[in-house]
């Protein structure tokens, strides 16, 4: 039996999603935030989209930089994710305060996050408003992947890393490696 | 130590994502498919976006219907998801062939999928091309949620349902309920 709702203040029934730490270094600004609304948009060219509210400091930084990195954390890094999600670059230098380890990108100027198991270097192809968020369309120029975590097709090995998943309202969870299944229908 | 890639055929490093079964009933057509590329776009108005290749039969159906439902399955339904993802409505009647149970929506004409633990009724607000996929922007008019699965804020209770997660290349996984954490930074 299902309940029927037409009013819902939060909108998080579709989770869990992996946590992406997104941000950039513009001429004068450096900031990253935890982002739960993201998706691939295209294989060819490879486009990855992240949704960011206009209120976020990161919105300003990526808009100026016209590039960003998206960095995915394992479940052990839950505290860092919560800090990068709930605290604002408007109020503090999050990189310094939370001792985030940055590493240089190879193509763009904005750094990747060293603690991440996979990082995308993206050039902003478009910024488009959808309701109260803007979609930052990133053309993925390069991927940094922790060795041995993914197979040749880019499938994560759950025996090697357990991705941090956001469940909404400050709840986090991760995968159960033993539940892995490979299913090809007849 | 990270490997650096600028060539990647598949693009699935950001998974796992929950599996959404999306589709619609237009005047003459009825079809649903498994969709792994999706995200919320806005809280107010509530917008949910799904990416669909122009090659998919569901692309045609939702384009005609100007509405769709997005339906989320638990891990037990992995076979149904694989069937809805790997088989095409161009070749067969998937609803009949795989005995998918449909139930009426309350606002739109396209049915929801009864096996799902949560379903969104969406009106298409916009269709926009991004590379080789189109983003179908759905305004969420209503949500059907399995009773007791979500808390009042819409956070899934992992003790009640284990969502089916797609890991890429026909691999599926689910969450580990005991790994749940509630973290609010100081």
GROMACS .gro file of C-alpha atoms in nm:
model
  372
    1UNK     CA    1   0.000   0.000   0.000
    2UNK     CA    2   0.140   0.337  -0.099
    3UNK     CA    3   0.087   0.683   0.050
    4UNK     CA    4   0.012   0.959  -0.198
    5UNK     CA    5   0.174   1.301  -0.153
    6UNK     CA    6   0.146   1.623  -0.346
    7UNK     CA    7   0.328   1.830  -0.082
    8UNK     CA    8   0.686   1.742   0.005
    9UNK     CA    9   0.925   1.997   0.146
   10UNK     CA   10   1.241   1.796   0.103
   11UNK     CA   11   1.280   1.593  -0.211
   12UNK     CA   12   1.512   1.305  -0.137
   13UNK     CA   13   1.318   0.987  -0.213
   14UNK     CA   14   1.550   0.894  -0.500
   15UNK     CA   15   1.864   0.864  -0.284
   16UNK     CA   16   2.121   0.720  -0.213
   17UNK     CA   17   2.359   0.903  -0.446
   18UNK     CA   18   2.737   0.911  -0.431
   19UNK     CA   19   2.876   1.230  -0.277
   20UNK     CA   20   3.065   1.453  -0.520
   21UNK     CA   21   3.291   1.722  -0.376
   22UNK     CA   22   3.282   1.992  -0.643
   23UNK     CA   23   3.465   2.319  -0.664
   24UNK     CA   24   3.723   2.526  -0.839
   25UNK     CA   25   4.001   2.778  -0.815
   26UNK     CA   26   3.919   3.104  -0.990
   27UNK     CA   27   4.155   3.397  -1.013
   28UNK     CA   28   4.079   3.507  -0.657
   29UNK     CA   29   3.868   3.236  -0.502
   30UNK     CA   30   3.905   2.872  -0.398
   31UNK     CA   31   3.617   2.665  -0.264
   32UNK     CA   32   3.464   2.319  -0.270
   33UNK     CA   33   3.129   2.183  -0.151
   34UNK     CA   34   2.959   1.846  -0.114
   35UNK     CA   35   2.706   1.799  -0.391
   36UNK     CA   36   2.442   1.526  -0.399
   37UNK     CA   37   2.261   1.629  -0.717
   38UNK     CA   38   2.470   1.522  -1.013
   39UNK     CA   39   2.448   1.298  -1.318
   40UNK     CA   40   2.622   1.206  -1.640
   41UNK     CA   41   2.454   1.382  -1.932
   42UNK     CA   42   2.629   1.238  -2.239
   43UNK     CA   43   2.884   0.973  -2.340
   44UNK     CA   44   3.017   1.154  -2.649
   45UNK     CA   45   3.122   1.417  -2.567
   46UNK     CA   46   3.153   1.306  -2.203
   47UNK     CA   47   2.941   1.554  -2.006
   48UNK     CA   48   2.887   1.547  -1.630
   49UNK     CA   49   2.633   1.781  -1.472
   50UNK     CA   50   2.621   1.917  -1.117
   51UNK     CA   51   2.337   2.120  -0.968
   52UNK     CA   52   2.431   2.411  -0.745
   53UNK     CA   53   2.208   2.666  -0.578
   54UNK     CA   54   2.279   3.031  -0.656
   55UNK     CA   55   2.316   3.085  -0.280
   56UNK     CA   56   2.628   2.868  -0.258
   57UNK     CA   57   2.972   3.027  -0.259
   58UNK     CA   58   3.087   2.748  -0.492
   59UNK     CA   59   2.833   2.875  -0.749
   60UNK     CA   60   3.026   3.201  -0.770
   61UNK     CA   61   3.365   3.031  -0.779
   62UNK     CA   62   3.281   2.786  -1.060
   63UNK     CA   63   3.098   3.059  -1.254
   64UNK     CA   64   3.416   3.267  -1.246
   65UNK     CA   65   3.659   2.981  -1.308
   66UNK     CA   66   3.453   2.826  -1.591
   67UNK     CA   67   3.592   2.490  -1.481
   68UNK     CA   68   3.556   2.252  -1.183
   69UNK     CA   69   3.666   1.920  -1.044
   70UNK     CA   70   3.425   1.654  -0.914
   71UNK     CA   71   3.578   1.430  -0.649
   72UNK     CA   72   3.423   1.113  -0.503
   73UNK     CA   73   3.492   1.004  -0.146
   74UNK     CA   74   3.491   0.668   0.026
   75UNK     CA   75   3.270   0.602   0.329
   76UNK     CA   76   3.559   0.661   0.572
   77UNK     CA   77   3.557   1.028   0.468
   78UNK     CA   78   3.202   1.090   0.590
   79UNK     CA   79   3.305   1.366   0.831
   80UNK     CA   80   3.487   1.559   0.559
   81UNK     CA   81   3.183   1.530   0.334
   82UNK     CA   82   2.951   1.657   0.608
   83UNK     CA   83   3.184   1.951   0.671
   84UNK     CA   84   3.207   2.036   0.301
   85UNK     CA   85   2.828   2.012   0.270
   86UNK     CA   86   2.703   2.191   0.579
   87UNK     CA   87   2.963   2.466   0.613
   88UNK     CA   88   2.986   2.755   0.368
   89UNK     CA   89   3.279   2.918   0.196
   90UNK     CA   90   3.094   3.244   0.258
   91UNK     CA   91   3.191   3.207   0.626
   92UNK     CA   92   3.527   3.032   0.633
   93UNK     CA   93   3.816   2.891   0.433
   94UNK     CA   94   3.698   2.529   0.429
   95UNK     CA   95   4.014   2.397   0.262
   96UNK     CA   96   4.231   2.537   0.540
   97UNK     CA   97   3.987   2.477   0.826
   98UNK     CA   98   3.925   2.110   0.742
   99UNK     CA   99   4.280   2.045   0.617
  100UNK     CA  100   4.162   1.925   0.277
  101UNK     CA  101   4.454   1.787   0.074
  102UNK     CA  102   4.458   1.930  -0.276
  103UNK     CA  103   4.660   1.800  -0.570
  104UNK     CA  104   4.719   1.965  -0.907
  105UNK     CA  105   4.499   1.879  -1.203
  106UNK     CA  106   4.678   1.798  -1.529
  107UNK     CA  107   4.466   1.994  -1.778
  108UNK     CA  108   4.271   2.259  -1.589
  109UNK     CA  109   4.391   2.499  -1.318
  110UNK     CA  110   4.155   2.392  -1.039
  111UNK     CA  111   4.294   2.123  -0.808
  112UNK     CA  112   4.155   1.777  -0.742
  113UNK     CA  113   4.103   1.645  -0.390
  114UNK     CA  114   4.370   1.394  -0.297
  115UNK     CA  115   4.151   1.198  -0.054
  116UNK     CA  116   3.908   1.107  -0.336
  117UNK     CA  117   3.920   0.766  -0.508
  118UNK     CA  118   3.820   0.919  -0.842
  119UNK     CA  119   3.828   1.278  -0.971
  120UNK     CA  120   3.699   1.440  -1.289
  121UNK     CA  121   3.858   1.748  -1.448
  122UNK     CA  122   3.578   1.944  -1.616
  123UNK     CA  123   3.552   2.252  -1.835
  124UNK     CA  124   3.219   2.435  -1.802
  125UNK     CA  125   3.032   2.398  -2.132
  126UNK     CA  126   2.712   2.565  -2.016
  127UNK     CA  127   2.532   2.697  -1.709
  128UNK     CA  128   2.154   2.672  -1.722
  129UNK     CA  129   1.889   2.752  -1.462
  130UNK     CA  130   1.636   2.486  -1.361
  131UNK     CA  131   1.406   2.621  -1.092
  132UNK     CA  132   1.605   2.719  -0.783
  133UNK     CA  133   1.930   2.550  -0.896
  134UNK     CA  134   2.170   2.596  -1.186
  135UNK     CA  135   2.299   2.303  -1.388
  136UNK     CA  136   2.674   2.332  -1.447
  137UNK     CA  137   2.745   2.120  -1.753
  138UNK     CA  138   3.104   1.997  -1.733
  139UNK     CA  139   3.288   1.851  -2.028
  140UNK     CA  140   3.505   1.582  -1.870
  141UNK     CA  141   3.858   1.636  -1.998
  142UNK     CA  142   4.033   1.385  -1.774
  143UNK     CA  143   3.978   1.129  -1.499
  144UNK     CA  144   4.212   1.046  -1.212
  145UNK     CA  145   4.132   0.702  -1.072
  146UNK     CA  146   4.282   0.530  -0.773
  147UNK     CA  147   4.472   0.229  -0.908
  148UNK     CA  148   4.301  -0.111  -0.883
  149UNK     CA  149   3.970   0.039  -0.767
  150UNK     CA  150   3.801   0.018  -1.108
  151UNK     CA  151   3.805  -0.248  -1.378
  152UNK     CA  152   3.894  -0.165  -1.739
  153UNK     CA  153   3.540  -0.054  -1.811
  154UNK     CA  154   3.536   0.183  -1.516
  155UNK     CA  155   3.325  -0.039  -1.289
  156UNK     CA  156   3.407   0.009  -0.922
  157UNK     CA  157   3.535  -0.295  -0.732
  158UNK     CA  158   3.339  -0.297  -0.404
  159UNK     CA  159   3.609  -0.510  -0.246
  160UNK     CA  160   3.854  -0.221  -0.294
  161UNK     CA  161   3.653   0.086  -0.200
  162UNK     CA  162   3.317   0.152  -0.041
  163UNK     CA  163   3.178   0.478  -0.184
  164UNK     CA  164   3.016   0.728   0.049
  165UNK     CA  165   2.644   0.750  -0.030
  166UNK     CA  166   2.417   1.034   0.078
  167UNK     CA  167   2.070   0.936   0.196
  168UNK     CA  168   1.937   1.284   0.273
  169UNK     CA  169   1.906   1.504   0.586
  170UNK     CA  170   2.262   1.439   0.710
  171UNK     CA  171   2.228   1.059   0.679
  172UNK     CA  172   2.501   0.862   0.503
  173UNK     CA  173   2.539   0.496   0.413
  174UNK     CA  174   2.757   0.271   0.199
  175UNK     CA  175   2.733  -0.044  -0.010
  176UNK     CA  176   2.746  -0.406   0.097
  177UNK     CA  177   3.024  -0.565  -0.112
  178UNK     CA  178   2.873  -0.915  -0.083
  179UNK     CA  179   2.552  -0.799  -0.250
  180UNK     CA  180   2.725  -0.750  -0.587
  181UNK     CA  181   2.545  -0.917  -0.877
  182UNK     CA  182   2.617  -0.938  -1.250
  183UNK     CA  183   2.289  -0.986  -1.434
  184UNK     CA  184   2.244  -1.011  -1.809
  185UNK     CA  185   1.887  -1.097  -1.907
  186UNK     CA  186   1.823  -1.395  -2.142
  187UNK     CA  187   4.862   0.682  -0.647
  188UNK     CA  188   4.613   0.766  -0.919
  189UNK     CA  189   4.605   0.671  -1.287
  190UNK     CA  190   4.533   0.954  -1.530
  191UNK     CA  191   4.298   0.895  -1.823
  192UNK     CA  192   4.186   1.118  -2.106
  193UNK     CA  193   4.025   0.835  -2.304
  194UNK     CA  194   3.737   0.643  -2.146
  195UNK     CA  195   3.480   0.463  -2.354
  196UNK     CA  196   3.233   0.399  -2.077
  197UNK     CA  197   3.174   0.669  -1.822
  198UNK     CA  198   3.058   0.508  -1.501
  199UNK     CA  199   3.309   0.605  -1.233
  200UNK     CA  200   3.050   0.807  -1.042
  201UNK     CA  201   2.819   0.509  -0.970
  202UNK     CA  202   2.639   0.356  -0.782
  203UNK     CA  203   2.310   0.527  -0.860
  204UNK     CA  204   1.960   0.408  -0.777
  205UNK     CA  205   1.780   0.252  -1.072
  206UNK     CA  206   1.481   0.452  -1.199
  207UNK     CA  207   1.233   0.276  -1.425
  208UNK     CA  208   1.099   0.558  -1.642
  209UNK     CA  209   0.833   0.558  -1.905
  210UNK     CA  210   0.490   0.670  -2.010
  211UNK     CA  211   0.168   0.594  -2.187
  212UNK     CA  212   0.110   0.814  -2.489
  213UNK     CA  213  -0.199   0.796  -2.709
  214UNK     CA  214  -0.072   0.488  -2.892
  215UNK     CA  215   0.241   0.375  -2.709
  216UNK     CA  216   0.333   0.231  -2.369
  217UNK     CA  217   0.692   0.165  -2.265
  218UNK     CA  218   0.931   0.182  -1.969
  219UNK     CA  219   1.308   0.149  -1.943
  220UNK     CA  220   1.570   0.131  -1.668
  221UNK     CA  221   1.750   0.462  -1.640
  222UNK     CA  222   2.069   0.519  -1.443
  223UNK     CA  223   2.132   0.882  -1.534
  224UNK     CA  224   1.895   1.097  -1.332
  225UNK     CA  225   1.902   1.373  -1.072
  226UNK     CA  226   1.690   1.623  -0.890
  227UNK     CA  227   1.724   1.968  -1.049
  228UNK     CA  228   1.526   2.196  -0.819
  229UNK     CA  229   1.339   2.198  -0.488
  230UNK     CA  230   1.090   2.471  -0.577
  231UNK     CA  231   0.938   2.387  -0.815
  232UNK     CA  232   1.030   2.020  -0.761
  233UNK     CA  233   1.205   1.916  -1.083
  234UNK     CA  234   1.349   1.571  -1.150
  235UNK     CA  235   1.557   1.513  -1.464
  236UNK     CA  236   1.618   1.189  -1.654
  237UNK     CA  237   1.862   1.145  -1.942
  238UNK     CA  238   1.746   0.933  -2.235
  239UNK     CA  239   1.923   0.859  -2.561
  240UNK     CA  240   1.736   0.948  -2.877
  241UNK     CA  241   1.777   0.584  -2.983
  242UNK     CA  242   1.556   0.454  -2.704
  243UNK     CA  243   1.190   0.375  -2.770
  244UNK     CA  244   1.105   0.539  -2.438
  245UNK     CA  245   1.242   0.866  -2.578
  246UNK     CA  246   0.968   0.863  -2.839
  247UNK     CA  247   0.697   0.761  -2.592
  248UNK     CA  248   0.774   1.030  -2.333
  249UNK     CA  249   0.820   1.293  -2.606
  250UNK     CA  250   0.467   1.216  -2.730
  251UNK     CA  251   0.309   1.179  -2.386
  252UNK     CA  252   0.473   1.496  -2.240
  253UNK     CA  253   0.466   1.318  -1.902
  254UNK     CA  254   0.639   1.023  -1.734
  255UNK     CA  255   0.665   0.829  -1.413
  256UNK     CA  256   0.996   0.747  -1.239
  257UNK     CA  257   0.980   0.431  -1.030
  258UNK     CA  258   1.249   0.305  -0.790
  259UNK     CA  259   1.303  -0.067  -0.728
  260UNK     CA  260   1.442  -0.262  -0.435
  261UNK     CA  261   1.740  -0.495  -0.477
  262UNK     CA  262   1.515  -0.804  -0.502
  263UNK     CA  263   1.388  -0.669  -0.835
  264UNK     CA  264   1.729  -0.680  -1.002
  265UNK     CA  265   1.615  -0.914  -1.280
  266UNK     CA  266   1.326  -0.687  -1.375
  267UNK     CA  267   1.561  -0.390  -1.386
  268UNK     CA  268   1.808  -0.575  -1.610
  269UNK     CA  269   1.525  -0.674  -1.843
  270UNK     CA  270   1.389  -0.319  -1.857
  271UNK     CA  271   1.739  -0.186  -1.923
  272UNK     CA  272   1.880  -0.429  -2.174
  273UNK     CA  273   1.569  -0.510  -2.380
  274UNK     CA  274   1.406  -0.257  -2.610
  275UNK     CA  275   1.046  -0.159  -2.666
  276UNK     CA  276   1.142  -0.135  -3.033
  277UNK     CA  277   1.154  -0.519  -3.034
  278UNK     CA  278   0.893  -0.635  -2.785
  279UNK     CA  279   0.615  -0.537  -2.546
  280UNK     CA  280   0.824  -0.533  -2.228
  281UNK     CA  281   0.528  -0.474  -1.998
  282UNK     CA  282   0.355  -0.789  -2.124
  283UNK     CA  283   0.669  -0.999  -2.174
  284UNK     CA  284   0.808  -0.934  -1.825
  285UNK     CA  285   0.465  -0.919  -1.656
  286UNK     CA  286   0.526  -0.574  -1.512
  287UNK     CA  287   0.246  -0.475  -1.277
  288UNK     CA  288   0.115  -0.128  -1.354
  289UNK     CA  289  -0.107   0.085  -1.131
  290UNK     CA  290  -0.291   0.405  -1.218
  291UNK     CA  291  -0.136   0.741  -1.142
  292UNK     CA  292  -0.358   0.996  -0.969
  293UNK     CA  293  -0.279   1.311  -1.166
  294UNK     CA  294  -0.126   1.210  -1.499
  295UNK     CA  295  -0.239   0.940  -1.744
  296UNK     CA  296   0.080   0.729  -1.744
  297UNK     CA  297   0.082   0.445  -1.491
  298UNK     CA  298   0.325   0.389  -1.207
  299UNK     CA  299   0.497   0.054  -1.150
  300UNK     CA  300   0.342  -0.133  -0.860
  301UNK     CA  301   0.660  -0.321  -0.767
  302UNK     CA  302   0.842   0.007  -0.695
  303UNK     CA  303   0.885   0.137  -0.336
  304UNK     CA  304   0.852   0.498  -0.452
  305UNK     CA  305   0.713   0.653  -0.771
  306UNK     CA  306   0.709   1.009  -0.906
  307UNK     CA  307   0.436   1.144  -1.135
  308UNK     CA  308   0.599   1.400  -1.364
  309UNK     CA  309   0.483   1.646  -1.627
  310UNK     CA  310   0.749   1.725  -1.890
  311UNK     CA  311   0.852   2.089  -1.845
  312UNK     CA  312   1.131   2.084  -2.103
  313UNK     CA  313   1.335   1.851  -2.324
  314UNK     CA  314   1.690   1.967  -2.392
  315UNK     CA  315   1.978   1.801  -2.576
  316UNK     CA  316   2.312   1.752  -2.399
  317UNK     CA  317   2.555   1.571  -2.630
  318UNK     CA  318   2.417   1.229  -2.725
  319UNK     CA  319   2.135   1.231  -2.467
  320UNK     CA  320   1.829   1.444  -2.402
  321UNK     CA  321   1.742   1.575  -2.057
  322UNK     CA  322   1.371   1.529  -1.983
  323UNK     CA  323   1.290   1.782  -1.713
  324UNK     CA  324   0.998   1.651  -1.510
  325UNK     CA  325   0.793   1.867  -1.277
  326UNK     CA  326   0.706   1.630  -0.993
  327UNK     CA  327   0.332   1.659  -0.937
  328UNK     CA  328   0.296   1.372  -0.692
  329UNK     CA  329   0.487   1.101  -0.506
  330UNK     CA  330   0.362   0.753  -0.417
  331UNK     CA  331   0.569   0.612  -0.130
  332UNK     CA  332   0.551   0.268   0.022
  333UNK     CA  333   0.426   0.315   0.378
  334UNK     CA  334   0.685   0.309   0.657
  335UNK     CA  335   0.979   0.304   0.413
  336UNK     CA  336   1.058   0.676   0.448
  337UNK     CA  337   1.062   0.906   0.748
  338UNK     CA  338   0.869   1.233   0.750
  339UNK     CA  339   1.149   1.412   0.567
  340UNK     CA  340   1.158   1.154   0.291
  341UNK     CA  341   1.472   0.977   0.416
  342UNK     CA  342   1.472   0.607   0.329
  343UNK     CA  343   1.483   0.362   0.620
  344UNK     CA  344   1.746   0.104   0.520
  345UNK     CA  345   1.594  -0.144   0.764
  346UNK     CA  346   1.273  -0.140   0.557
  347UNK     CA  347   1.397  -0.144   0.198
  348UNK     CA  348   1.730  -0.196   0.026
  349UNK     CA  349   1.732   0.009  -0.296
  350UNK     CA  350   1.870  -0.145  -0.613
  351UNK     CA  351   2.189   0.037  -0.711
  352UNK     CA  352   2.347   0.025  -1.056
  353UNK     CA  353   2.726  -0.001  -1.066
  354UNK     CA  354   2.771  -0.005  -1.446
  355UNK     CA  355   2.815  -0.276  -1.714
  356UNK     CA  356   2.533  -0.500  -1.586
  357UNK     CA  357   2.663  -0.495  -1.226
  358UNK     CA  358   2.422  -0.422  -0.941
  359UNK     CA  359   2.467  -0.380  -0.568
  360UNK     CA  360   2.276  -0.256  -0.265
  361UNK     CA  361   2.334  -0.080   0.066
  362UNK     CA  362   2.451  -0.219   0.396
  363UNK     CA  363   2.187  -0.111   0.651
  364UNK     CA  364   2.432  -0.130   0.944
  365UNK     CA  365   2.657   0.130   0.783
  366UNK     CA  366   2.399   0.408   0.834
  367UNK     CA  367   2.542   0.721   0.997
  368UNK     CA  368   2.390   1.056   1.095
  369UNK     CA  369   2.663   1.320   1.090
  370UNK     CA  370   2.618   1.687   1.166
  371UNK     CA  371   2.951   1.872   1.175
  372UNK     CA  372   3.035   2.089   1.480
   0.00000   0.00000   0.00000
